[in-house]
Short mmCIF file of C-alpha atoms and ligand atoms in Angstrom, two decimals:
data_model
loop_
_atom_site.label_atom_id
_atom_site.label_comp_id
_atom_site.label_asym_id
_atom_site.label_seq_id
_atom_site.Cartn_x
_atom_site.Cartn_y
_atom_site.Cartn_z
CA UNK Q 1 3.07 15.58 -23.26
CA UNK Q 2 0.54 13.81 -24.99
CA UNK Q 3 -0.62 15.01 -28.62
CA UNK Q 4 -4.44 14.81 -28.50
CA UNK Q 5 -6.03 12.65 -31.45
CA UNK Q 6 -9.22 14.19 -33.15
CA UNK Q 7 -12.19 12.18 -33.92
CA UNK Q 8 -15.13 12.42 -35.25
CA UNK Q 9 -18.34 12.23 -33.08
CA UNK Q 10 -21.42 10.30 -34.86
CA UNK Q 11 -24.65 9.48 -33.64
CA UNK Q 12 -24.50 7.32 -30.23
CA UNK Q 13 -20.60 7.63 -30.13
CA UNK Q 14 -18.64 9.76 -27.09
CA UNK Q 15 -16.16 11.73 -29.33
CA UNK Q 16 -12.62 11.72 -28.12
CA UNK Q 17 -11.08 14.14 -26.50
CA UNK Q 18 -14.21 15.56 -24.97
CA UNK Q 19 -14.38 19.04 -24.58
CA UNK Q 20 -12.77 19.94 -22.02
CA UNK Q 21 -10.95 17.34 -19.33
CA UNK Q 22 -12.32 17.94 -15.49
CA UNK Q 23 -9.55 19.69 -13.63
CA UNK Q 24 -6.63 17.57 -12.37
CA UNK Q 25 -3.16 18.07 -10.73
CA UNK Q 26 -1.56 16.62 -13.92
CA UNK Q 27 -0.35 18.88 -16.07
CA UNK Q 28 -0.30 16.24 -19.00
CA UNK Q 29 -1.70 12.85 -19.73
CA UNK Q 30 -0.99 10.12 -17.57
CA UNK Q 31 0.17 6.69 -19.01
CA UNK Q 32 -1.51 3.25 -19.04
CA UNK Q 33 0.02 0.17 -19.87
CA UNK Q 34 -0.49 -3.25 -19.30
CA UNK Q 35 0.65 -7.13 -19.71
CA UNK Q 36 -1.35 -10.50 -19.87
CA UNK Q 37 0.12 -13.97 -18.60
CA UNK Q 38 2.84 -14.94 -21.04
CA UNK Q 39 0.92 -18.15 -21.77
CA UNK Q 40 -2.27 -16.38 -23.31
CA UNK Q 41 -3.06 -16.42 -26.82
CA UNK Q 42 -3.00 -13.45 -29.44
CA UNK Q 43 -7.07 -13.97 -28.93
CA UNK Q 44 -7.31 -14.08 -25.31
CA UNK Q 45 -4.97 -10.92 -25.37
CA UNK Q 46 -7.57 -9.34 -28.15
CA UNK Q 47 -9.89 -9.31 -25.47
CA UNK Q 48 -8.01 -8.38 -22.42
CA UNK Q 49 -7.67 -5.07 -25.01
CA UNK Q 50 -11.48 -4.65 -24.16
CA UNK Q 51 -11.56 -5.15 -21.21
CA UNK Q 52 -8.57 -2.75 -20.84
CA UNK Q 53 -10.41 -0.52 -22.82
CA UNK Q 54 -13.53 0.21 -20.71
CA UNK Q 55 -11.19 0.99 -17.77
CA UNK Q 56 -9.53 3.38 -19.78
CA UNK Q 57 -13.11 4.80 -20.52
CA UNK Q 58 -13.64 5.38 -16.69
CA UNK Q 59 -10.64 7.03 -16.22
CA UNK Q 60 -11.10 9.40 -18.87
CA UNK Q 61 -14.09 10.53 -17.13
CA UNK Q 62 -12.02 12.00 -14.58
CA UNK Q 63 -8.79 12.32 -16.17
CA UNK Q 64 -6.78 12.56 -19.36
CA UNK Q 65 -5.27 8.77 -19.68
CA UNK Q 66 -3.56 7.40 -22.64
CA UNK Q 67 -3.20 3.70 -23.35
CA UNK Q 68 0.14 2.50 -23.96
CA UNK Q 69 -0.41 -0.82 -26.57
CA UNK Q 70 1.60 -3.34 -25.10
CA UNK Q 71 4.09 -4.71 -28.27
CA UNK Q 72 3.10 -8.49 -29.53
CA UNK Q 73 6.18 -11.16 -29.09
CA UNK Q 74 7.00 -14.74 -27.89
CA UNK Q 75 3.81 -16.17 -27.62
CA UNK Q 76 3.45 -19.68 -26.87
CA UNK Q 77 1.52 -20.55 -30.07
CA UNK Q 78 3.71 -18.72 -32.75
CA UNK Q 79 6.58 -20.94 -34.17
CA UNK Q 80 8.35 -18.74 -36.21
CA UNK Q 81 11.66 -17.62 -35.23
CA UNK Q 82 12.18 -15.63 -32.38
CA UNK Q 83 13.75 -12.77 -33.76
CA UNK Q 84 10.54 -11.92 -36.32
CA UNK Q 85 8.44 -12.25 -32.96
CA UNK Q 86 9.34 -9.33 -30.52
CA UNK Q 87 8.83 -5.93 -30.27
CA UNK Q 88 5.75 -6.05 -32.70
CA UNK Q 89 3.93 -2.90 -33.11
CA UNK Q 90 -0.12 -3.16 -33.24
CA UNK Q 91 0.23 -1.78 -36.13
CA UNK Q 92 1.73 -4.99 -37.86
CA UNK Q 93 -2.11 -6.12 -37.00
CA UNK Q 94 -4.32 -3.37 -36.52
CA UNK Q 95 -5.17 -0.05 -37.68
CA UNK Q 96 -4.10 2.67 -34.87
CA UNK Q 97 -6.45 5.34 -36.41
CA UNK Q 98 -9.68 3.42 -35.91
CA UNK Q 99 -8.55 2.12 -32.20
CA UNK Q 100 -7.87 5.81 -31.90
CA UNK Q 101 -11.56 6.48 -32.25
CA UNK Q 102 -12.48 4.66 -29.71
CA UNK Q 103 -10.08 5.50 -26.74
CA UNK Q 104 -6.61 7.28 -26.85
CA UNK Q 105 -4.00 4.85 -27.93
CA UNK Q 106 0.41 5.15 -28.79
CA UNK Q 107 2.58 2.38 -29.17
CA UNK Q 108 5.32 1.43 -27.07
CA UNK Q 109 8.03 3.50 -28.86
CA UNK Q 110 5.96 6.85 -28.83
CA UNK Q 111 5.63 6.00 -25.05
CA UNK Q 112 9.44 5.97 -25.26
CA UNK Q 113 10.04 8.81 -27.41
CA UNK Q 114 7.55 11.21 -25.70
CA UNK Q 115 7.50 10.13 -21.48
CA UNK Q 116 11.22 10.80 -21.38
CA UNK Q 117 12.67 7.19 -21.35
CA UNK Q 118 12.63 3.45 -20.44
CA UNK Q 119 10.82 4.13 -16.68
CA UNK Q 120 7.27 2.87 -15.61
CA UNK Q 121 6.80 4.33 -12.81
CA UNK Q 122 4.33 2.19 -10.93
CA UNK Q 123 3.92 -1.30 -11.82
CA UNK Q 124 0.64 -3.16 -9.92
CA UNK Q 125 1.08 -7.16 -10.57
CA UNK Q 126 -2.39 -7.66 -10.76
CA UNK Q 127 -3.84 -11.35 -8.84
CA UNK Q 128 -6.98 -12.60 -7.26
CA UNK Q 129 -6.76 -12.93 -3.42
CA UNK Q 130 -5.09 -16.07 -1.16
CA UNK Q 131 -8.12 -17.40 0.70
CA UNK Q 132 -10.25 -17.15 -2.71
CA UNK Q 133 -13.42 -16.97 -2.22
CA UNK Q 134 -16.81 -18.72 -0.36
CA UNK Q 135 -19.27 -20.07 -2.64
CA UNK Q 136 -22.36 -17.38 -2.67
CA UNK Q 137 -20.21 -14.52 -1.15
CA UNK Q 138 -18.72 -12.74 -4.38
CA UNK Q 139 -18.29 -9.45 -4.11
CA UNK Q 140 -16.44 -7.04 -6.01
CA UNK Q 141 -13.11 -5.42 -4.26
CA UNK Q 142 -9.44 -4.58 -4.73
CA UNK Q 143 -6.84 -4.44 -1.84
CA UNK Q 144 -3.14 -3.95 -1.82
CA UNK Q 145 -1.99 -7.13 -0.51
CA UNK Q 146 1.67 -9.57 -0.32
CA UNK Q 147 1.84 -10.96 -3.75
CA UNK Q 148 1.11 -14.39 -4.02
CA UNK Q 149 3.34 -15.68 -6.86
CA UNK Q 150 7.11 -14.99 -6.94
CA UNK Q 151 7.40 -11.63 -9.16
CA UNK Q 152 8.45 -11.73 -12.40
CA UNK Q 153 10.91 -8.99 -12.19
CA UNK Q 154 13.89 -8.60 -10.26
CA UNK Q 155 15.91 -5.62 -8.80
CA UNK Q 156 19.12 -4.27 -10.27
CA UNK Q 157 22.01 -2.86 -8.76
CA UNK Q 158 20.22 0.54 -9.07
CA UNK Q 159 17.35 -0.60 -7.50
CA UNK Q 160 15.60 -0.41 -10.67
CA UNK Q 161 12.68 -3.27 -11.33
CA UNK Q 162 13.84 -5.52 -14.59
CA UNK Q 163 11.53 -8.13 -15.72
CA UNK Q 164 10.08 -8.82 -19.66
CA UNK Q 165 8.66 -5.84 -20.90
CA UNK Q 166 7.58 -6.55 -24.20
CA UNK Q 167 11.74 -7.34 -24.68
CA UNK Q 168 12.80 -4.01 -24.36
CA UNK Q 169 15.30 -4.95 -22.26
CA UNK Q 170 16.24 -1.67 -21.10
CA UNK Q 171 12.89 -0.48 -20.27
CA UNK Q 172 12.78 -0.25 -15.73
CA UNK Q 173 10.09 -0.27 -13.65
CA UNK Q 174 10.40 2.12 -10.24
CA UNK Q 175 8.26 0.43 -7.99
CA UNK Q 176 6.42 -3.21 -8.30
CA UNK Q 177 3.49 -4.01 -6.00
CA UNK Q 178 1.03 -6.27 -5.69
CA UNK Q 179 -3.19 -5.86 -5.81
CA UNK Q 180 -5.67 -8.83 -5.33
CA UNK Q 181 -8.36 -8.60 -7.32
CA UNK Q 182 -11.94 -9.65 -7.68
CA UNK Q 183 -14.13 -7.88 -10.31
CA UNK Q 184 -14.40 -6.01 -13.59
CA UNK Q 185 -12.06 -3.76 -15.03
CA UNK Q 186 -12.80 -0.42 -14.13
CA UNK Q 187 -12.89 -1.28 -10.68
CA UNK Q 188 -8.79 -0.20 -10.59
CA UNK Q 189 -9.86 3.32 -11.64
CA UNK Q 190 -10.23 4.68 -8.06
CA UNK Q 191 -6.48 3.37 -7.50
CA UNK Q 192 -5.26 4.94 -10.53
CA UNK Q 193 -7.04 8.10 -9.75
CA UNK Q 194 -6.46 8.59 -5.84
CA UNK Q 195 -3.88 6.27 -4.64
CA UNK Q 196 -1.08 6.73 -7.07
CA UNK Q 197 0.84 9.81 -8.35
CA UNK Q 198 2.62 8.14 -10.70
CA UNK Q 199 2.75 9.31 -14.36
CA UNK Q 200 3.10 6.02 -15.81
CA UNK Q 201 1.13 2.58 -14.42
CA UNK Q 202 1.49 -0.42 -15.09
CA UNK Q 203 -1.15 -2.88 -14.67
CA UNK Q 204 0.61 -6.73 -15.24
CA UNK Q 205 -1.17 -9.91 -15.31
CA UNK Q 206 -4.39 -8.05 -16.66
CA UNK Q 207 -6.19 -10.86 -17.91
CA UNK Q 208 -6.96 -10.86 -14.19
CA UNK Q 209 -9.87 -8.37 -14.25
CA UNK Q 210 -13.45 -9.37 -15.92
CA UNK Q 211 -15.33 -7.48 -18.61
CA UNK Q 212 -17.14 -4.79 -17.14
CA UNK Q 213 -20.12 -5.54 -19.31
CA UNK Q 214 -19.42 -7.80 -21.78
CA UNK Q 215 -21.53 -8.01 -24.78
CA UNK Q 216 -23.00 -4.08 -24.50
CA UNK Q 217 -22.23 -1.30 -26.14
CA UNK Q 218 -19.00 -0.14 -25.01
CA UNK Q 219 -17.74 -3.83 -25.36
CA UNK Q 220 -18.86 -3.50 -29.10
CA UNK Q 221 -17.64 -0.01 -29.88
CA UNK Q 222 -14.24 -1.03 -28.55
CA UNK Q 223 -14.43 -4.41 -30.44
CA UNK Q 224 -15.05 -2.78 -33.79
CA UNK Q 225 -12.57 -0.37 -33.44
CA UNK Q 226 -9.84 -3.12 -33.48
CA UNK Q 227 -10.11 -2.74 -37.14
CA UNK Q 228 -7.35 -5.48 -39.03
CA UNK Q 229 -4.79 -3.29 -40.37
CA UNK Q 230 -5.09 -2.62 -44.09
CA UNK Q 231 -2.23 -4.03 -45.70
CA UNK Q 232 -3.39 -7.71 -43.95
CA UNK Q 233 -6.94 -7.27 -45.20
CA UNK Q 234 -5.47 -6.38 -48.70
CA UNK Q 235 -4.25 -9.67 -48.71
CA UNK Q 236 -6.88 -11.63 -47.97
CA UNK Q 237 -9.53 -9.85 -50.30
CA UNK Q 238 -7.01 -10.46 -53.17
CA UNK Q 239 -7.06 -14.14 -52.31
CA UNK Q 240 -10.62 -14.01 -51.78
CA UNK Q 241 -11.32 -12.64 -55.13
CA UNK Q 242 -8.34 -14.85 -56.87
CA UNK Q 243 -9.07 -18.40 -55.81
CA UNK Q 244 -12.46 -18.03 -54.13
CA UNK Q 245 -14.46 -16.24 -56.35
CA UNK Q 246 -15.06 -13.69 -53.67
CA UNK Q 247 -15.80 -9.95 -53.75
CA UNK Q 248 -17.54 -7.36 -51.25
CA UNK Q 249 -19.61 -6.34 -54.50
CA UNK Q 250 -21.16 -9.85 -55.27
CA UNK Q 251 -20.94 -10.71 -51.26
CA UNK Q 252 -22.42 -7.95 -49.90
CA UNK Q 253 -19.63 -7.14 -47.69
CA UNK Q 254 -18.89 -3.40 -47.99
CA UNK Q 255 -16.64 -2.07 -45.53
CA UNK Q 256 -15.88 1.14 -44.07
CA UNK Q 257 -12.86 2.44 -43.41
CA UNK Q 258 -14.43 4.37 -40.49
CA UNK Q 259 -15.87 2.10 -38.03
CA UNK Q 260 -17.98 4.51 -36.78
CA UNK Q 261 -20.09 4.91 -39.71
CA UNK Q 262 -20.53 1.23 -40.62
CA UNK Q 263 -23.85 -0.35 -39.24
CA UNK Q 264 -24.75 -2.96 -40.98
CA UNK Q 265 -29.07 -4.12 -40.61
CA UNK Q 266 -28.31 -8.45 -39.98
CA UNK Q 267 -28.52 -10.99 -42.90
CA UNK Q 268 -27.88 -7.96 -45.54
CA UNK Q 269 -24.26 -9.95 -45.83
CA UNK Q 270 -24.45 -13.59 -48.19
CA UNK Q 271 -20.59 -13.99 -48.09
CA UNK Q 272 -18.00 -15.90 -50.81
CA UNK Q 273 -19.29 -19.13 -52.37
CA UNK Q 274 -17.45 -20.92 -49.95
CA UNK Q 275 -17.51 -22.85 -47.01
CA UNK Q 276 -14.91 -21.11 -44.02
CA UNK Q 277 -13.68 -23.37 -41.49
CA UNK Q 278 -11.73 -22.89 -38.76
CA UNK Q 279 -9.89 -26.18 -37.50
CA UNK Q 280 -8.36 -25.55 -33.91
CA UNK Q 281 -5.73 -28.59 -33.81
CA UNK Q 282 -2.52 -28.73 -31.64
CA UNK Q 283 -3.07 -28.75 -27.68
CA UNK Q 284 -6.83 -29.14 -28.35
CA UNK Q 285 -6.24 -32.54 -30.00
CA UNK Q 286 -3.48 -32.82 -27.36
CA UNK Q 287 -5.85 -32.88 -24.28
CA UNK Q 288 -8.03 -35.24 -26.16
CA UNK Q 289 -10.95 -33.26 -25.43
CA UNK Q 290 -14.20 -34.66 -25.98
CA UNK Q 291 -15.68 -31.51 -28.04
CA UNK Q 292 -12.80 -31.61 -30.79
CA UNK Q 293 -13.57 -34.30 -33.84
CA UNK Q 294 -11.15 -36.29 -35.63
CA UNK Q 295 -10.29 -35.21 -38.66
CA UNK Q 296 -12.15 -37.97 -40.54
CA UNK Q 297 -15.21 -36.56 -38.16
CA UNK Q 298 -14.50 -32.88 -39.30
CA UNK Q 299 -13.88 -33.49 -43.10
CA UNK Q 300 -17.54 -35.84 -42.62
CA UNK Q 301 -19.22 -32.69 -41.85
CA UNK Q 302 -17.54 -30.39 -43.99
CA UNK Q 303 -19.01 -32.48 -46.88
CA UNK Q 304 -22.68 -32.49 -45.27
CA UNK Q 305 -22.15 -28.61 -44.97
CA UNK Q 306 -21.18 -28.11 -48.71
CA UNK Q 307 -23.71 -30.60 -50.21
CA UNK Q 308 -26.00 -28.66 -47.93
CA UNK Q 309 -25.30 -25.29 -48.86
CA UNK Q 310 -24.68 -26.22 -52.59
CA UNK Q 311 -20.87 -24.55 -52.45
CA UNK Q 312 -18.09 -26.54 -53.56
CA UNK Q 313 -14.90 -24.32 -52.66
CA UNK Q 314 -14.11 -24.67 -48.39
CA UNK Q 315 -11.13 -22.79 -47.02
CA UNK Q 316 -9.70 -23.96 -44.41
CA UNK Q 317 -7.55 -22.25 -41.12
CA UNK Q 318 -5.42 -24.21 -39.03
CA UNK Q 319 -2.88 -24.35 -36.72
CA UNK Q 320 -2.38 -28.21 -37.26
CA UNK Q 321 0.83 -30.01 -37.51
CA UNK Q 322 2.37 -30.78 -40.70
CA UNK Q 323 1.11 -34.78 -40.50
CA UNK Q 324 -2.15 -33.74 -39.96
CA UNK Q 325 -1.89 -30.90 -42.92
CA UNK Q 326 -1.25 -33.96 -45.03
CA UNK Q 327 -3.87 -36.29 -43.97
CA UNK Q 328 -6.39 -33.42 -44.22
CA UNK Q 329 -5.09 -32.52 -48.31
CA UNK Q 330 -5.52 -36.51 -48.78
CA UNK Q 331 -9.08 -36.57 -46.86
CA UNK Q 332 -10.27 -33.24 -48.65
CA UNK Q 333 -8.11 -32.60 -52.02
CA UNK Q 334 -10.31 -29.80 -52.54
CA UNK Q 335 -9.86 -27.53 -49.48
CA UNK Q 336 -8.44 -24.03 -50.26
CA UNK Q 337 -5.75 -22.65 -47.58
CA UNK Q 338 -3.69 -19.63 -47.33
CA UNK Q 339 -0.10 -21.17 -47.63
CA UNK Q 340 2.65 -18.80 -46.78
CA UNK Q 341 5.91 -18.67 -48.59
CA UNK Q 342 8.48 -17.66 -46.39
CA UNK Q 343 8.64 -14.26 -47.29
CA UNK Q 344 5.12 -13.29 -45.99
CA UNK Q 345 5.93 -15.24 -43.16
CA UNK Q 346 8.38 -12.81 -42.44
CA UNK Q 347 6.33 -9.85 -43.50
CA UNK Q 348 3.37 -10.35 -41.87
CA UNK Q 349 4.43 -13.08 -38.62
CA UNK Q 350 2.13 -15.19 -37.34
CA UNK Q 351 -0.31 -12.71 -36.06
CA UNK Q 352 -0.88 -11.55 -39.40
CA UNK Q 353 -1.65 -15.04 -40.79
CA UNK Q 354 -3.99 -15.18 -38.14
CA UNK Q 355 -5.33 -11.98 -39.03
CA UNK Q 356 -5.69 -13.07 -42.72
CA UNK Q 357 -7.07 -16.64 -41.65
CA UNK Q 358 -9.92 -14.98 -39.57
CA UNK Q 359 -10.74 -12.00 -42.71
CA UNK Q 360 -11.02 -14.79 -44.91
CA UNK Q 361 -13.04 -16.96 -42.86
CA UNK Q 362 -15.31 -14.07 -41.63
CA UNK Q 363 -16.03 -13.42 -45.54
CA UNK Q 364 -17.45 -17.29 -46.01
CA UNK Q 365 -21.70 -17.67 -46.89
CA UNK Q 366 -21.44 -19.87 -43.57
CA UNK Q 367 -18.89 -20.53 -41.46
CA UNK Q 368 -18.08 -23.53 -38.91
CA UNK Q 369 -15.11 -23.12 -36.04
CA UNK Q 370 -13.76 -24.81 -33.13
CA UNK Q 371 -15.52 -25.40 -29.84
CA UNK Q 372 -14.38 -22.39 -27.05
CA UNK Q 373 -11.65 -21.01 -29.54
CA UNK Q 374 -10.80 -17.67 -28.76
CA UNK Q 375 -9.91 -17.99 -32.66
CA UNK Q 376 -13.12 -18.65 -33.85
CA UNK Q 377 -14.81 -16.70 -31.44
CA UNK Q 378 -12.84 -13.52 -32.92
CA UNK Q 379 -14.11 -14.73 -36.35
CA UNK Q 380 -17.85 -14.72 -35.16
CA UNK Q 381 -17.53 -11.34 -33.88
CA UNK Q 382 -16.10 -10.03 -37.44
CA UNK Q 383 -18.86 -11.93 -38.90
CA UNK Q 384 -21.38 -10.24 -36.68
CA UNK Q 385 -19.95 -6.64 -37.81
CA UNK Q 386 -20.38 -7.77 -41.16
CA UNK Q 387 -23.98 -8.18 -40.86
CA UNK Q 388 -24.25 -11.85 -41.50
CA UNK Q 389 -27.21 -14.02 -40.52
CA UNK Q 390 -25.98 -15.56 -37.01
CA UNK Q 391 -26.92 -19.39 -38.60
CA UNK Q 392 -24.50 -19.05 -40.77
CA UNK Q 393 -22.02 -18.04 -37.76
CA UNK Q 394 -22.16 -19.47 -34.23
CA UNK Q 395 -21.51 -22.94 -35.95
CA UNK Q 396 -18.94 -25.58 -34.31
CA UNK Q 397 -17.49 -29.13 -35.08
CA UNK Q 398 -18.53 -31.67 -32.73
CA UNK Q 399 -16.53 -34.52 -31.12
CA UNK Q 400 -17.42 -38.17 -32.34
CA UNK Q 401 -18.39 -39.16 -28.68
CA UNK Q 402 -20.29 -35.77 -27.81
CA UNK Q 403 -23.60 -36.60 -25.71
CA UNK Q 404 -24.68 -32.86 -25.97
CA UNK Q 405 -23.35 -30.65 -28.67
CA UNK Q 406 -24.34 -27.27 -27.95
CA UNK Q 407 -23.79 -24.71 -30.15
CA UNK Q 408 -22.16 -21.03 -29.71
CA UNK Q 409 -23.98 -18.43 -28.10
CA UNK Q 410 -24.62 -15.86 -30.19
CA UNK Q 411 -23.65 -12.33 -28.98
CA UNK Q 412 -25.70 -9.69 -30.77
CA UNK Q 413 -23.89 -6.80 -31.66
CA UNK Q 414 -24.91 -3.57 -30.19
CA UNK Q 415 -24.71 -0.20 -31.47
N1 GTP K 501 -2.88 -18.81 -39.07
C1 GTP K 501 -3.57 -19.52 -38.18
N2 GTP K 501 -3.11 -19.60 -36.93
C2 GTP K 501 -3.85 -20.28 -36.05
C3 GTP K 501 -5.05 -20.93 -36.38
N3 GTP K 501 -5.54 -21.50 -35.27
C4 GTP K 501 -4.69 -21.21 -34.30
N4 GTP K 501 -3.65 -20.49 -34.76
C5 GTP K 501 -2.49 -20.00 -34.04
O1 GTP K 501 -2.48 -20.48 -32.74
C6 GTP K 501 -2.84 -19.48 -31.86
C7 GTP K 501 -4.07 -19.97 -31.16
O2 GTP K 501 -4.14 -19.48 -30.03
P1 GTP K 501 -5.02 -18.18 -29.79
O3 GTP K 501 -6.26 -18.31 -30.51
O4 GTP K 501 -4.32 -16.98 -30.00
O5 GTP K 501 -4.89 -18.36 -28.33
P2 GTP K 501 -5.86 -18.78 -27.30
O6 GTP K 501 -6.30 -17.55 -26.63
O7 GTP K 501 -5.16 -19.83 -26.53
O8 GTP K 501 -6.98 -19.30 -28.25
P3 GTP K 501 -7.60 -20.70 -28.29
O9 GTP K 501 -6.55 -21.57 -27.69
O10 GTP K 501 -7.85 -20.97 -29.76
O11 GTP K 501 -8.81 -20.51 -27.49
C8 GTP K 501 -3.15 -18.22 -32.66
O12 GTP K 501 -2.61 -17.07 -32.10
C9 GTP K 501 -2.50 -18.50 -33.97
O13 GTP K 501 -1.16 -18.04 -33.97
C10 GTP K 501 -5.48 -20.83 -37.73
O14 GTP K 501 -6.51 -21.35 -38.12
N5 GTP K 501 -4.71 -20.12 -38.58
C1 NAG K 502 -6.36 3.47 -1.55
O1 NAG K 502 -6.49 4.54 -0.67
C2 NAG K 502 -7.55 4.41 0.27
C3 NAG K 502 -7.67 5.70 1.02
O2 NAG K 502 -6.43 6.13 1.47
C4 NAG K 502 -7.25 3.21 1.17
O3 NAG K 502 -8.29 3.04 2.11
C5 NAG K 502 -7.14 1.98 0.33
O4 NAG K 502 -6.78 0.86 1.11
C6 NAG K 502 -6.11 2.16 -0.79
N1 NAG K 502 -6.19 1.02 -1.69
C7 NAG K 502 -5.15 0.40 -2.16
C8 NAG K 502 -5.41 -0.78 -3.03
O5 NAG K 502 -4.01 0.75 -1.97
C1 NAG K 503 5.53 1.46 -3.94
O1 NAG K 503 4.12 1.39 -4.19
C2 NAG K 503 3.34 1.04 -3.07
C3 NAG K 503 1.92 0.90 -3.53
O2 NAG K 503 1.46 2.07 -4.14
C4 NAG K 503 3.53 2.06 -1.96
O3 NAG K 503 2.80 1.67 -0.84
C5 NAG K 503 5.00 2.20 -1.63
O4 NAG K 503 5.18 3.25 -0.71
C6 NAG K 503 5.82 2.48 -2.88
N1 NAG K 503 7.24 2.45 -2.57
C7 NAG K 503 8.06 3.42 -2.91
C8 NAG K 503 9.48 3.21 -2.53
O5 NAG K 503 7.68 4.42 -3.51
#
């Protein structure tokens, strides 16, 4: 059985649970959970949670769901050793009460403890359809179909369906099919509702299904309810405020604790005396894409932007190789970045450096990112709940050989 969260309803905001739940066969909540491709990014996967989300908003309308969060681990980007990187808990990286006020959430191990043990019931290996589709004929519809791809899990001696799960290795899956898929997410609902019994679904490969309105207000409710958890944004407000100069007082960056409540008018946030930057290096430089600068090219504008804006402190995030760390100290001596010692590596993994990159850089007077980086795209979506003025957000670096630089499309938060 699933214990029922309270929340508090506010103006414009669906509490959770409502009232009363519409009359179902099920005597207790039934179970969502989901994967993404292994390959995605701890950003892509940030908004697969969205999209995730709304579906779990239809359902509700009909029946009491509860999303299981699917654990963080061995993802392609984060180096550190293995062993720090599985089985991570959302709440290593964000805080499970305010998520809570936006849809029913657990983690993994409360799925364990409460459904009774390791067993999904039904897993659906979400993928789009063989023939694809005709120019000028999409249409939105889901079918049961042959998968396409050889599955990622295999049968035991028991019958039982092994594959990744998270690495809970003894975690089994009952019964694996496959769905094509061609629309947004809550277009599974009438599966989960009517064509499955099963108190536990899994939906895998979920990157699979689109927003179902991305940029409105559910997408924005759902998107400031990922709050960062605390004890990362404690971090990077005490290295704000020691070697930035940085405080919400002076900046103009009061947060609250309840997402809910926090509506903040545009351009009421100015932001730390600095310059944030968000360099997006490895297999961006790798592909030699056009959009990406050099780092001469990048430091060149970083200068422009501080003479400019009359700051002289720039932080920097990165993902860039340790070469390219160097040339960048030599190129700008100045540049601030959060430099792990090994012990918050291990504390907070690389998610949480992330997390602490992104806080930092979403606290800057103007900030400058990386051409279609889910990274920086997270960072102008923090910076939009902060209330800053969008030019001092949807800002990008600009390859050397770039005919036509556009700019980031600023999304406009809705409340
Ligand atoms: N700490 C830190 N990590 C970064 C930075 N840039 C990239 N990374 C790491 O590299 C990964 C980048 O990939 P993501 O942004 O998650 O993945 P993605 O969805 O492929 O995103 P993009 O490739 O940036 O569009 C992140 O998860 C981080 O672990 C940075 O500035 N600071
Ligand atoms: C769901 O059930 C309906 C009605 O029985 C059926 O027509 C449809 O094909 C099923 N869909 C899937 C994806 O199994
Ligand atoms: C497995 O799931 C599919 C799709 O829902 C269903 O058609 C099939 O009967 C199930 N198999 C078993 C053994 O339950």
């Amino acid at each position: 059985p699933i214990t029922l969260r309270m929340s508090n309803a506010s103006e414009g905001f669906t509490p959770w649970p409502p009232v009363s739940y519409p009359a179902t066969g099920r005597a207790c909540g039934t179970y969502l959970l989901y994967d993404v491709n292994p390959p995605e990014g701890f950003n892509l996967r940030r908004d697969v949670y969205v999209r995730i989300a709304s579906l779990l908003k239809t359902l509700l309308k009909n029946e009491n769901w509860v999303l299981v969060l699917p654990p963080w681990g061995r993802l392609y980007h984060w180096q550190s050793p293995d062993i720090l990187q599985v089985r991570i808990p959302w709440s290593s990286f964000f805080d499970l009460p305010s998520l809570n006020r936006n849809i029913p959430v657990i983690e993994y191990e409360q799925f364990l403890a409460e459904s009774g043990g390791p067993f999904i019931e039904q897993i659906y290996v979400l993928q789009g359809y063989a023939e694809g589709w005709k120019e000028g004929t999409w249409e939105e519809k889901i079918d049961e179909r042959p998968c396409i791809d050889q599955l990622m899990y295999s049968r035991d001696k028991h019958e039982y369906y092994r594959g990744w799960f998270w690495g809970y290795e003894e975690t089994r899956g009952l019964n694996v099919s496959c769905l094509s898929v061609q629309g947004s997410a809550s277009i599974v609902a009438p599966i989960l509702l009517k064509n499955t019994s099963a108190q536990s679904v899994m939906l895998d490969r979920a990157e699979n299904l689109l927003h179902d309105h991305y940029g409105g207000k559910d997408y924005w409710n759902t998107r400031r309810s990922m709050v960062f958890a605390k004890h990362l944004r404690v971090v990077g407000d005490e290295f704000r405020n020691k070697y930035l100069q940085s405080t919400d007082e002076a900046d103009r960056t009061h947060y609250k604790e309840d997402w809910t409540q926090m509506k903040v008018k545009m351009g009421t946030a100015l932001g730390g005396p600095y310059l944030g930057v968000h360099l997006r290096r490895k297999d961006f430089v790798w592909g030699h894409r056009e959009d990406v600068p050099s780092l001469q090219g990048a430091v060149k504008k970083i200068r422009s932007l501080l003479e400019m804006h009359k700051l002289e402190k720039v932080f920097v995030a990165t993902d860039a190789v340790e070469e390219e760390v160097e040339l960048l100290k030599q190129l700008l001596p100045e540049m601030v970045r959060f430099e792990p010692s090994w012990e918050e590596l291990e504390l907070y993994k690389d998610g949480g450096l992330a997390v602490i990159d992104q806080w930092i850089c979403a606290h800057a007077r103007y900030f400058i990112g990386t051409s279609v980086s889910t990274f920086s795209f997270r960072i102008h979506e923090e910076r939009e709940i902060l209330g800053f003025d969008p030019k001092t957000t949807y800002n990008r670096f600009c390859g050397e050989k770039e005919k036509n630089c556009e700019q980031p499309t600023h999304w406009k938060i809705v409340y």
